[in-house]
PDB file of C-alpha atoms in Angstrom:
ATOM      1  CA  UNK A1336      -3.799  -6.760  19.581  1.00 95.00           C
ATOM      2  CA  UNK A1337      -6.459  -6.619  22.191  1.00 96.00           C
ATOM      3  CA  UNK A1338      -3.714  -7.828  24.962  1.00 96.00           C
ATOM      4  CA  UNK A1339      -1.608  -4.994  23.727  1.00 96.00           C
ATOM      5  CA  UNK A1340      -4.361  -2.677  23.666  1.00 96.00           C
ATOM      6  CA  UNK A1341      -5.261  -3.108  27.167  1.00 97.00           C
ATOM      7  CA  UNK A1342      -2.182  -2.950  28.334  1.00 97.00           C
ATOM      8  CA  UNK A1343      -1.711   0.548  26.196  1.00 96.00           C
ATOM      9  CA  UNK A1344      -5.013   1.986  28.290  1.00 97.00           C
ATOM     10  CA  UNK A1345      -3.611   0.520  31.550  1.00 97.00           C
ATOM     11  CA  UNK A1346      -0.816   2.800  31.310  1.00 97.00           C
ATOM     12  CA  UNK A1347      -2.778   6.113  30.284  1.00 96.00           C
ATOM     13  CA  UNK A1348      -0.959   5.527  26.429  1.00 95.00           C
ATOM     14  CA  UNK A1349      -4.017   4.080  24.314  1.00 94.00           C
ATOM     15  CA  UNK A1350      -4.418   7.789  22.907  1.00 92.00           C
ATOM     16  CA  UNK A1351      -1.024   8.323  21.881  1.00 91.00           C
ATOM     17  CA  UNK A1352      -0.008   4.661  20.578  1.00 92.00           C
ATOM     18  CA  UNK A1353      -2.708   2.613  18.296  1.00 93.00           C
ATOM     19  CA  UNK A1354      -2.324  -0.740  17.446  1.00 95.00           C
ATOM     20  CA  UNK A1355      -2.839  -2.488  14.016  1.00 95.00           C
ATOM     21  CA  UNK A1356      -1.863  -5.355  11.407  1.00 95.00           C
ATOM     22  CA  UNK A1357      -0.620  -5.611   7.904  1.00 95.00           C
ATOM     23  CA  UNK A1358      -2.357  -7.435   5.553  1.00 97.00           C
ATOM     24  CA  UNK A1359      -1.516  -8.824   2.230  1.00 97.00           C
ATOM     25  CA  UNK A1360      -3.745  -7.879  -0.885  1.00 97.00           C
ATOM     26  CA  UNK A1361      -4.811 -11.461  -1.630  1.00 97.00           C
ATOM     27  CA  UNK A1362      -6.876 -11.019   1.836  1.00 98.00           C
ATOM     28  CA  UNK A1363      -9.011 -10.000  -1.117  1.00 98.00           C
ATOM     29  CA  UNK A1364     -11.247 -11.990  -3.564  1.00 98.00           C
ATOM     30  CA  UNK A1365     -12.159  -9.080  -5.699  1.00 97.00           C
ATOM     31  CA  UNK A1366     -10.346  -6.199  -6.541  1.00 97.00           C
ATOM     32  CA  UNK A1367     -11.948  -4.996 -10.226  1.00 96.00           C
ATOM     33  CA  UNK A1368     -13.980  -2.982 -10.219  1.00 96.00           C
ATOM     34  CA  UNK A1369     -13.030  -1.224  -7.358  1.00 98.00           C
ATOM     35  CA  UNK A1370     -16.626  -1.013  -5.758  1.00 98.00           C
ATOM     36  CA  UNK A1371     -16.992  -4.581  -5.981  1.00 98.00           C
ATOM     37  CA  UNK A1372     -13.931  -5.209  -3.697  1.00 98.00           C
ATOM     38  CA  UNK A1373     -14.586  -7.991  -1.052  1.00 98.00           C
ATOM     39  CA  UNK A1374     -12.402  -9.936   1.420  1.00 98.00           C
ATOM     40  CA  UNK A1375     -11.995 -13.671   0.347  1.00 98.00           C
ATOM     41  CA  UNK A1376     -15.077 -15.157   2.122  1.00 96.00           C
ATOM     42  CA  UNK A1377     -13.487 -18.042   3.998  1.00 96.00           C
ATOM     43  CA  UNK A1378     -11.634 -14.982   6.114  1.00 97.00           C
ATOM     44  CA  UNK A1379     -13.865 -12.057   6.134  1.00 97.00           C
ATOM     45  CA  UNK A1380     -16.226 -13.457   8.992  1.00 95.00           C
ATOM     46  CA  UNK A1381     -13.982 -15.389  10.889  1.00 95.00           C
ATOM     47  CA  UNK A1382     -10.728 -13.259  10.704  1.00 96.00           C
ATOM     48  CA  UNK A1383     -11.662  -9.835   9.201  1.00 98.00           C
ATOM     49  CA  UNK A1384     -14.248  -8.557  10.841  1.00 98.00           C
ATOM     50  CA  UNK A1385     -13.059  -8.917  14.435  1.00 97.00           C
ATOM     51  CA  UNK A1386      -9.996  -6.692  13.255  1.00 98.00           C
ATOM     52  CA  UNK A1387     -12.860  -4.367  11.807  1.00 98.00           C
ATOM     53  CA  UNK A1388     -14.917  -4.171  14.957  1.00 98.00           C
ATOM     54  CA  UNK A1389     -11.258  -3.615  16.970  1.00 98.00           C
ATOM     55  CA  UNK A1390     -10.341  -0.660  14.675  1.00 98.00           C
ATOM     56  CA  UNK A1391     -13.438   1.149  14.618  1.00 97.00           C
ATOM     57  CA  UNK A1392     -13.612   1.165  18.583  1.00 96.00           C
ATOM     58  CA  UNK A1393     -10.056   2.076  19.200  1.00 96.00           C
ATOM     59  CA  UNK A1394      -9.759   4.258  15.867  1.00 95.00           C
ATOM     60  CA  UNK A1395      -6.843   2.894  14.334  1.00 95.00           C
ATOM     61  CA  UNK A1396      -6.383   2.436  10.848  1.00 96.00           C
ATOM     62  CA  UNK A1397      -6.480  -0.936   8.468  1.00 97.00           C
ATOM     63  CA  UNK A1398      -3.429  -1.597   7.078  1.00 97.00           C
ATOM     64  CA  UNK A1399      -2.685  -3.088   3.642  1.00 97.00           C
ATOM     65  CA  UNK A1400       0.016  -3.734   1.360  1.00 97.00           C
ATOM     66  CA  UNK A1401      -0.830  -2.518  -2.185  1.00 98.00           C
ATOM     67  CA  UNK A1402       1.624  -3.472  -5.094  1.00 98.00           C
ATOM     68  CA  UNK A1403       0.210  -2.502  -8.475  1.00 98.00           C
ATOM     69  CA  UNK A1404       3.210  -3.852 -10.282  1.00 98.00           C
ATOM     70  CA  UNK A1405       1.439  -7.481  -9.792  1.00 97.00           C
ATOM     71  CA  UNK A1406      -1.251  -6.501 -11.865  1.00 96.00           C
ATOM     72  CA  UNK A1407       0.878  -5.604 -14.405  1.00 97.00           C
ATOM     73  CA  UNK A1408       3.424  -8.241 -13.636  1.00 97.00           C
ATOM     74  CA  UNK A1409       0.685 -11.056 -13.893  1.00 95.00           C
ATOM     75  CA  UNK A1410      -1.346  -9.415 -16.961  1.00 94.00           C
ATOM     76  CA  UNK A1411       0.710  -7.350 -19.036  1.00 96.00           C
ATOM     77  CA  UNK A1412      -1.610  -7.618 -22.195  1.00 94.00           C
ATOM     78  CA  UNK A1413      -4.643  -5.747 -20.283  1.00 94.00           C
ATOM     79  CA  UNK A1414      -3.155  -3.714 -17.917  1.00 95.00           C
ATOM     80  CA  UNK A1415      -1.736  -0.485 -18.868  1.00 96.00           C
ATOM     81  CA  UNK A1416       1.967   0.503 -17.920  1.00 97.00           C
ATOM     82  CA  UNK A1417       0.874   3.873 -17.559  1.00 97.00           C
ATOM     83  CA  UNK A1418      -1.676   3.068 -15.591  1.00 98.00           C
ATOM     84  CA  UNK A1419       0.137   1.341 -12.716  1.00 98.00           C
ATOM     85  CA  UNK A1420       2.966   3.808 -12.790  1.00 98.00           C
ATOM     86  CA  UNK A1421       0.665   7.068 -12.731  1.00 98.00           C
ATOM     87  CA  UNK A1422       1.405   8.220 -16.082  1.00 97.00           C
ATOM     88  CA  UNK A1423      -0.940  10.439 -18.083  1.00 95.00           C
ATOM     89  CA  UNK A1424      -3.525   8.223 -19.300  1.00 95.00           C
ATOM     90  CA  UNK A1425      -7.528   8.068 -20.321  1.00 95.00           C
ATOM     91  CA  UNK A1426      -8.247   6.192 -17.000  1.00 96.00           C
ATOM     92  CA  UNK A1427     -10.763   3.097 -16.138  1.00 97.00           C
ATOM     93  CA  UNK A1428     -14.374   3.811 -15.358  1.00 98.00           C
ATOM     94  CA  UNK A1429     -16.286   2.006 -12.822  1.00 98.00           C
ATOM     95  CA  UNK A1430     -19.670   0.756 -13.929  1.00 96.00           C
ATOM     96  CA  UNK A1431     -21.242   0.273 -10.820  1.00 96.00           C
ATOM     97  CA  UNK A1432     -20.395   4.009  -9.659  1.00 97.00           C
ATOM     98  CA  UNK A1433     -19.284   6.273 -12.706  1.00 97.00           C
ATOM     99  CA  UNK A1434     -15.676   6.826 -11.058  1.00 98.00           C
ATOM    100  CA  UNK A1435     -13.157   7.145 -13.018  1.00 98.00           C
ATOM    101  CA  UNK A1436      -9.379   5.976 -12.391  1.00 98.00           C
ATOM    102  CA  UNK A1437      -6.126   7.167 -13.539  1.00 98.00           C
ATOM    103  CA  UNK A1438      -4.475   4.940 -11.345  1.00 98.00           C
ATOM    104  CA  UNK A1439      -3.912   1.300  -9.798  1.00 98.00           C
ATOM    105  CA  UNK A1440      -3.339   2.763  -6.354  1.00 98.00           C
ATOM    106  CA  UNK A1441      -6.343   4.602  -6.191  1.00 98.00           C
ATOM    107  CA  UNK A1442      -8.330   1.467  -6.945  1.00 98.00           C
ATOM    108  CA  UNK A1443      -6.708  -0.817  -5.105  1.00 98.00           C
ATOM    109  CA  UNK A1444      -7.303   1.322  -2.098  1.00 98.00           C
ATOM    110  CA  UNK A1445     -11.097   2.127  -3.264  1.00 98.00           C
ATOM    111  CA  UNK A1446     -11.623  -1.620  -3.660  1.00 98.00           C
ATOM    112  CA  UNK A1447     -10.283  -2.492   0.025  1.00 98.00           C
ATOM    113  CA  UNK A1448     -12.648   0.881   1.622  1.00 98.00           C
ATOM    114  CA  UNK A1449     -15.082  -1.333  -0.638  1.00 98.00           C
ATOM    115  CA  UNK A1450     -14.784  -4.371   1.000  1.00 98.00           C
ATOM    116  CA  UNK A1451     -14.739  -2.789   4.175  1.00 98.00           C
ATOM    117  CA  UNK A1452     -17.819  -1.132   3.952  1.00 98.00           C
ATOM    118  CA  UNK A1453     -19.376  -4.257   2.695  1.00 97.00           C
ATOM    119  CA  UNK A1454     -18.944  -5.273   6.297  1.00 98.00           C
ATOM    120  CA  UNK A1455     -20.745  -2.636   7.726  1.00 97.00           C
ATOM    121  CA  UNK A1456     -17.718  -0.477   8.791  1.00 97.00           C
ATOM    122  CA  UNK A1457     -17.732   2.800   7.103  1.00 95.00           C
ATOM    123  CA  UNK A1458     -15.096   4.824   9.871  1.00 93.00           C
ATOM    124  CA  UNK A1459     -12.461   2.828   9.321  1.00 96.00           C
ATOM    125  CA  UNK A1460      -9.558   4.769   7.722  1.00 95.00           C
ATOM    126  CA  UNK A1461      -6.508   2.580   5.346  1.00 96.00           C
ATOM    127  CA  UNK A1462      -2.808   2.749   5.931  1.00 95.00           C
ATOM    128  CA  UNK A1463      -0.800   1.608   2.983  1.00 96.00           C
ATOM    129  CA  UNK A1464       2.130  -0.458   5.174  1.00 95.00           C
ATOM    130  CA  UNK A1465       3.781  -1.703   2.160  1.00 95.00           C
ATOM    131  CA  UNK A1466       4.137  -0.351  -1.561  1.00 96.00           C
ATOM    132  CA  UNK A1467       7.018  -0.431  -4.304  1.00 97.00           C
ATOM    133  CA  UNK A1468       8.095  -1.295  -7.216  1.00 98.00           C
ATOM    134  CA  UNK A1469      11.722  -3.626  -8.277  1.00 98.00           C
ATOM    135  CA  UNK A1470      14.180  -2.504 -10.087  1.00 98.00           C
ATOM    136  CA  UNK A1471      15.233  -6.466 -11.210  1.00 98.00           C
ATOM    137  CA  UNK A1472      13.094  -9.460 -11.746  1.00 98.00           C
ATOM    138  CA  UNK A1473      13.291 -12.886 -13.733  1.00 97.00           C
ATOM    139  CA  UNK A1474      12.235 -13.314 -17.522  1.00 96.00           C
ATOM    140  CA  UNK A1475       8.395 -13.960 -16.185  1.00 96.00           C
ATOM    141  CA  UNK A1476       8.357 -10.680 -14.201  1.00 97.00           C
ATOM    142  CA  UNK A1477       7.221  -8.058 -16.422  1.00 96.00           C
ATOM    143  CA  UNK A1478       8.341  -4.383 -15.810  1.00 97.00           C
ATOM    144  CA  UNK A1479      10.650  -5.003 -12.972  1.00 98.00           C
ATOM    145  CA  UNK A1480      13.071  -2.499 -14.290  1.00 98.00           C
ATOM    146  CA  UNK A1481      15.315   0.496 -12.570  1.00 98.00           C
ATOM    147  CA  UNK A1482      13.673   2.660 -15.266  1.00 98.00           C
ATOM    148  CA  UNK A1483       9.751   1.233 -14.067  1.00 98.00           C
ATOM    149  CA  UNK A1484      11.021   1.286 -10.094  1.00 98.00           C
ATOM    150  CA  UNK A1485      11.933   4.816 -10.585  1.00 97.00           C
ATOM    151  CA  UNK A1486       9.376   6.358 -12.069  1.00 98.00           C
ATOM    152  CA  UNK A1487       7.165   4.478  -9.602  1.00 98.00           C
ATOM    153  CA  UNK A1488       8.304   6.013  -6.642  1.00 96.00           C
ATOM    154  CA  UNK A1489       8.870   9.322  -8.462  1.00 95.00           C
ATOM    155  CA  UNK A1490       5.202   9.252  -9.616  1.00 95.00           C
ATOM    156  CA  UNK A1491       4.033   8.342  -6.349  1.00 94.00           C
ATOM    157  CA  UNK A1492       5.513  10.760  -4.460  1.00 91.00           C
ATOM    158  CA  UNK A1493       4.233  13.657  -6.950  1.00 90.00           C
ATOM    159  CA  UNK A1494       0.500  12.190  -6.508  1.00 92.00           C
ATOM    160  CA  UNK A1495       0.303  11.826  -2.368  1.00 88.00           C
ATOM    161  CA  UNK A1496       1.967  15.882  -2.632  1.00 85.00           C
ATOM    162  CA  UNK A1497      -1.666  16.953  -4.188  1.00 83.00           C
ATOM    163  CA  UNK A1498      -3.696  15.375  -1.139  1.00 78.00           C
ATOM    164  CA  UNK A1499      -6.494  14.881  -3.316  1.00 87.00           C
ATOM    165  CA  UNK A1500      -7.336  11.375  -1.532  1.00 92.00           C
ATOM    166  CA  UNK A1501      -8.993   8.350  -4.197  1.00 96.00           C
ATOM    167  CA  UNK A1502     -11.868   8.441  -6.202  1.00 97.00           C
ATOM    168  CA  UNK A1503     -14.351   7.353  -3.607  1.00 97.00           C
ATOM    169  CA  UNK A1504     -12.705   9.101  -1.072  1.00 95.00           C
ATOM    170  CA  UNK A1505     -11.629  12.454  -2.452  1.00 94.00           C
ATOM    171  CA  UNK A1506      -9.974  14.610   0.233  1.00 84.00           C
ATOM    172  CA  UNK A1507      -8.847  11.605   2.776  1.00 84.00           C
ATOM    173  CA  UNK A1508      -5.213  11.572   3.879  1.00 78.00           C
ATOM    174  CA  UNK A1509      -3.230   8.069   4.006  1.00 81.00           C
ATOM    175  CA  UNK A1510      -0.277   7.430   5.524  1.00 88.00           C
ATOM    176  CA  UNK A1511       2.206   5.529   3.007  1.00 92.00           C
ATOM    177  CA  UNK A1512       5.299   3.576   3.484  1.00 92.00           C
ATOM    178  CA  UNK A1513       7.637   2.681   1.218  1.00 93.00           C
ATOM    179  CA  UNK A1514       9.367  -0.821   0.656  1.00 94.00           C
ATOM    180  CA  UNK A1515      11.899  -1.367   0.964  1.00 93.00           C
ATOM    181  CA  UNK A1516      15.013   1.148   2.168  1.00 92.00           C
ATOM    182  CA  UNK A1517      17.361  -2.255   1.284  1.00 94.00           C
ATOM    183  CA  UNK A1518      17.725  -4.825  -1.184  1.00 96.00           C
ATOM    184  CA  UNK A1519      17.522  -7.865   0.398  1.00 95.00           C
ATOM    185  CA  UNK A1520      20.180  -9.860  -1.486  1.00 94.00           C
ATOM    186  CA  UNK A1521      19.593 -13.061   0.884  1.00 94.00           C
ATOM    187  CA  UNK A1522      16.051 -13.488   0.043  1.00 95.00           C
ATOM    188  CA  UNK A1523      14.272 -16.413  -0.994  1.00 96.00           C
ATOM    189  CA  UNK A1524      12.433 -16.670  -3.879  1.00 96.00           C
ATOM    190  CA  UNK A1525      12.049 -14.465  -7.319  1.00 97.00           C
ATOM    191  CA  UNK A1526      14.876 -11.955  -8.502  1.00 98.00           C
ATOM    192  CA  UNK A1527      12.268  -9.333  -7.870  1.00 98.00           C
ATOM    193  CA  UNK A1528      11.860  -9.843  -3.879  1.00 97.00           C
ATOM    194  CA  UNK A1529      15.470  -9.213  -3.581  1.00 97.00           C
ATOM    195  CA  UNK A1530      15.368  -5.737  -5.611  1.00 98.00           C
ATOM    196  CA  UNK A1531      13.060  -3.540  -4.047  1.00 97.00           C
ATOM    197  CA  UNK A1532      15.373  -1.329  -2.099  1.00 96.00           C
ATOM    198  CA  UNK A1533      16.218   1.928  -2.849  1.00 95.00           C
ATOM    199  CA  UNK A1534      19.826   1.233  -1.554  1.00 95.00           C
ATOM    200  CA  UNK A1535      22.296  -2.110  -2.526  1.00 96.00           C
ATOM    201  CA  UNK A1536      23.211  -3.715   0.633  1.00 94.00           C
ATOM    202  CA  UNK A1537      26.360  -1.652   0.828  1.00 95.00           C
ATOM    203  CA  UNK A1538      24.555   1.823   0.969  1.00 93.00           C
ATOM    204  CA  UNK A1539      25.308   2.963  -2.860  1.00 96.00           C
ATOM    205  CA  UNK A1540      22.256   3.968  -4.822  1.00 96.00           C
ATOM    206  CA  UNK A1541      20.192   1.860  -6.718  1.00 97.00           C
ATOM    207  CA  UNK A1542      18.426   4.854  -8.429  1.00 96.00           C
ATOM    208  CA  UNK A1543      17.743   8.310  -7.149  1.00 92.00           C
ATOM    209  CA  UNK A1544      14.307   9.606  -5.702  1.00 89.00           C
ATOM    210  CA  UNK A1545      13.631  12.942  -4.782  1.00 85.00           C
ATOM    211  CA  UNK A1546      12.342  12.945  -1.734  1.00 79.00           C
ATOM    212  CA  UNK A1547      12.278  17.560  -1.804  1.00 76.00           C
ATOM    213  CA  UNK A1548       8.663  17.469  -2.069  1.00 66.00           C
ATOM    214  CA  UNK A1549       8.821  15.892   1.865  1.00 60.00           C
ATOM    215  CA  UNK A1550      11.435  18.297   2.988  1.00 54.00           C
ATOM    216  CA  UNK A1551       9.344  21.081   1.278  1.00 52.00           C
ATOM    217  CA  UNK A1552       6.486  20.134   3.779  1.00 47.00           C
ATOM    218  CA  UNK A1553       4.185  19.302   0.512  1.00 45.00           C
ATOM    219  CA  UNK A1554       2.844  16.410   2.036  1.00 45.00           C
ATOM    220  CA  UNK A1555       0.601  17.685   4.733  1.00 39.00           C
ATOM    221  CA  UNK A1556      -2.194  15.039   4.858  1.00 40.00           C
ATOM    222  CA  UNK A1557       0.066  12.159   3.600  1.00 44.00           C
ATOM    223  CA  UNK A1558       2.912  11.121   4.824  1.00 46.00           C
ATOM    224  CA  UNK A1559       5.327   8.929   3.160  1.00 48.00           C
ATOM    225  CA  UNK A1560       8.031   6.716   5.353  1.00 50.00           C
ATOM    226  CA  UNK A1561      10.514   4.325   4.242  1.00 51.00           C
ATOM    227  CA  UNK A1562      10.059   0.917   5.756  1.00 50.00           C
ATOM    228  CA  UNK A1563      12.655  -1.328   6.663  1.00 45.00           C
ATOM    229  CA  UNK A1564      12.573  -4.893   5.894  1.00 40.00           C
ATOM    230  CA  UNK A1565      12.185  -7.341   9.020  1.00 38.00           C
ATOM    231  CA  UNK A1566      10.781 -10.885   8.539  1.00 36.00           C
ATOM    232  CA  UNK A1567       8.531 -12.034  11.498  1.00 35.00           C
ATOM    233  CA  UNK A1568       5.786 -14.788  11.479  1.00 34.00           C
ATOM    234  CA  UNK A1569       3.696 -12.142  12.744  1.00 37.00           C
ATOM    235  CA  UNK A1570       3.604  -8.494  11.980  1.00 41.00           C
ATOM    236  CA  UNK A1571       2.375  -6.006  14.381  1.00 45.00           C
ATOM    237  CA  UNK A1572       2.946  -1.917  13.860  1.00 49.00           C
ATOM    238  CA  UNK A1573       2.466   0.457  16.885  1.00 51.00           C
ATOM    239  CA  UNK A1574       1.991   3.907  15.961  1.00 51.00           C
ATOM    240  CA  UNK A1575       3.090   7.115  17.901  1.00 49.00           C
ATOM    241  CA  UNK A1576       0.751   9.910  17.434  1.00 50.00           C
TER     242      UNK A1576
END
C-alpha cells in the first residue's frame, strides 16, 4: 500500500485516488458490547496498527466486511432475527456507555471504531467493503432464506437513506457495498457462499430490491455499491474521489 501510495503522489494523484484493504470481521477478538471491541491481540500490534498509522496520514478509510447474519447464523437462540435484519425491535443497551442498539450493523461498526480507538486512532473513518445476506444455505445455516436475504437488503437500504450514522457516531456517513451482484455457483464450501447474489449466474432475479431510494438521490452521505465477486490472495481497493 505504501509502494502504491508513493507512486499515487509521484504522479500528482494521491488526492484523488486513496488506497486501502479489506478486512475480515474475525480481525476482531471482541465484538459485544460494542465499546469493548478490540482487534485479536496477536495482530493488532504487528499488523493493525501500521495500516492505522497509514490511514490516518493519507486519510483513507478502514475497510471491513460486516455480516450480521453470522451472529445469527452461529447463535440463533440469543440473537434476535429482528435484530440483525433491522426490524422494529426494543434494541440492546451497552453497559459500558448507555447506547442503545436497534441493530447488528450499527454495532458491529461501533465495535470496530472501538477497537480502533483503543489504538489511539480516533480520525480514522470505516468503509463497509463487504455486507449481505444468502438467500440458500445448508440445514446448519440458520436464516439463509430468499425471504431473510430480502428483507436484509431492503432494510438496509431504508436505514443508510436516513444518514443518521451509528450509535457512537451519530451523523457519520459510510460508504457501503453490497455482496455480491452474482451467485457464485462454482464456489467452494457451504450452500450459503454460493447464494449471495442478487442475480443467478444467468442474469434472472434471485429476488427484487429496490434500489429507487438511490435513484431518488436519498442517499447523500452514504453510498451504497454493488460489489462484484473476484477471488485474489490479496485484496487491494483504490478509490476515485
Amino acid at each position: 500500500m505504501v509502494n502504491i501510495y508513493q507512486a499515487l503522489v509521484a504522479l500528482g494523484l494521491d488526492n484523488q485516488i486513496m488506497v486501502s484493504t479489506t478486512h475480515s470481521f474475525a480481525i476482531l477478538s471482541s465484538s459485544f458490547p460494542p465499546s469493548s471491541g478490540a482487534f485479536e491481540e496477536s495482530l493488532a500490534n504487528s499488523y493493525i496498527k501500521p495500516i492505522l498509522s497509514f490511514l490516518s496520514t493519507t486519510g483513507a478509510p478502514f475497510m471491513i466486511n460486516a455480516y450480521p447474519f453470522f451472529a445469527y447464523k452461529d447463535n440463533p437462540s440469543e440473537v434476535s432475527l429482528g435484530y440483525v435484519l433491522f426490524e422494529q425491535n426494543d434494541g440492546v443497551v451497552d453497559s459500558s456507555n448507555g447506547l442503545r442498539y436497534y441493530n447488528m450493523f450499527d454495532a458491529q461498526l461501533d465495535s470496530v471504531y472501538s477497537a480502533i480507538s483503543k489504538l489511539g486512532y480516533n480520525n480514522i473513518s470505516i468503509l463497509v467493503s463487504e455486507t449481505g445476506w444468502p438467500s440458500q444455505g445448508d440445514n446448519n445455516e440458520t436464516g439463509a432464506t430468499i425471504q431473510n436475504a430480502q428483507i436484509y437488503h431492503a432494510n438496509l437500504l431504508q436505514h443508510l437513506s436516513k444518514t443518521t450514522g451509528t450509535p457512537l457516531k451519530p451523523n457519520s456517513s459510510f460508504d457501503v457495498y453490497l455482496f455480491a451482484l452474482f451467485n457464485e455457483d462454482k464456489k467452494n464450501g457451504p450452500t450459503s457462499e454460493r447464494h449471495y447474489g442478487l442475480f443467478y449466474p444467468d442474469g434472472s432475479k434471485v429476488y427484487n430490491v429496490d434500489f429507487s431510494l438511490l435513484a431518488a438521490g436519498a442517499l447523500l452521505k452514504w453510498h451504497c455499491t454493488l460489489l462484484l465477486s473476484c477471488t485474489l490472495g490479496v485484496m487491494m481497493a483504490l478509490f476515485i474521489l
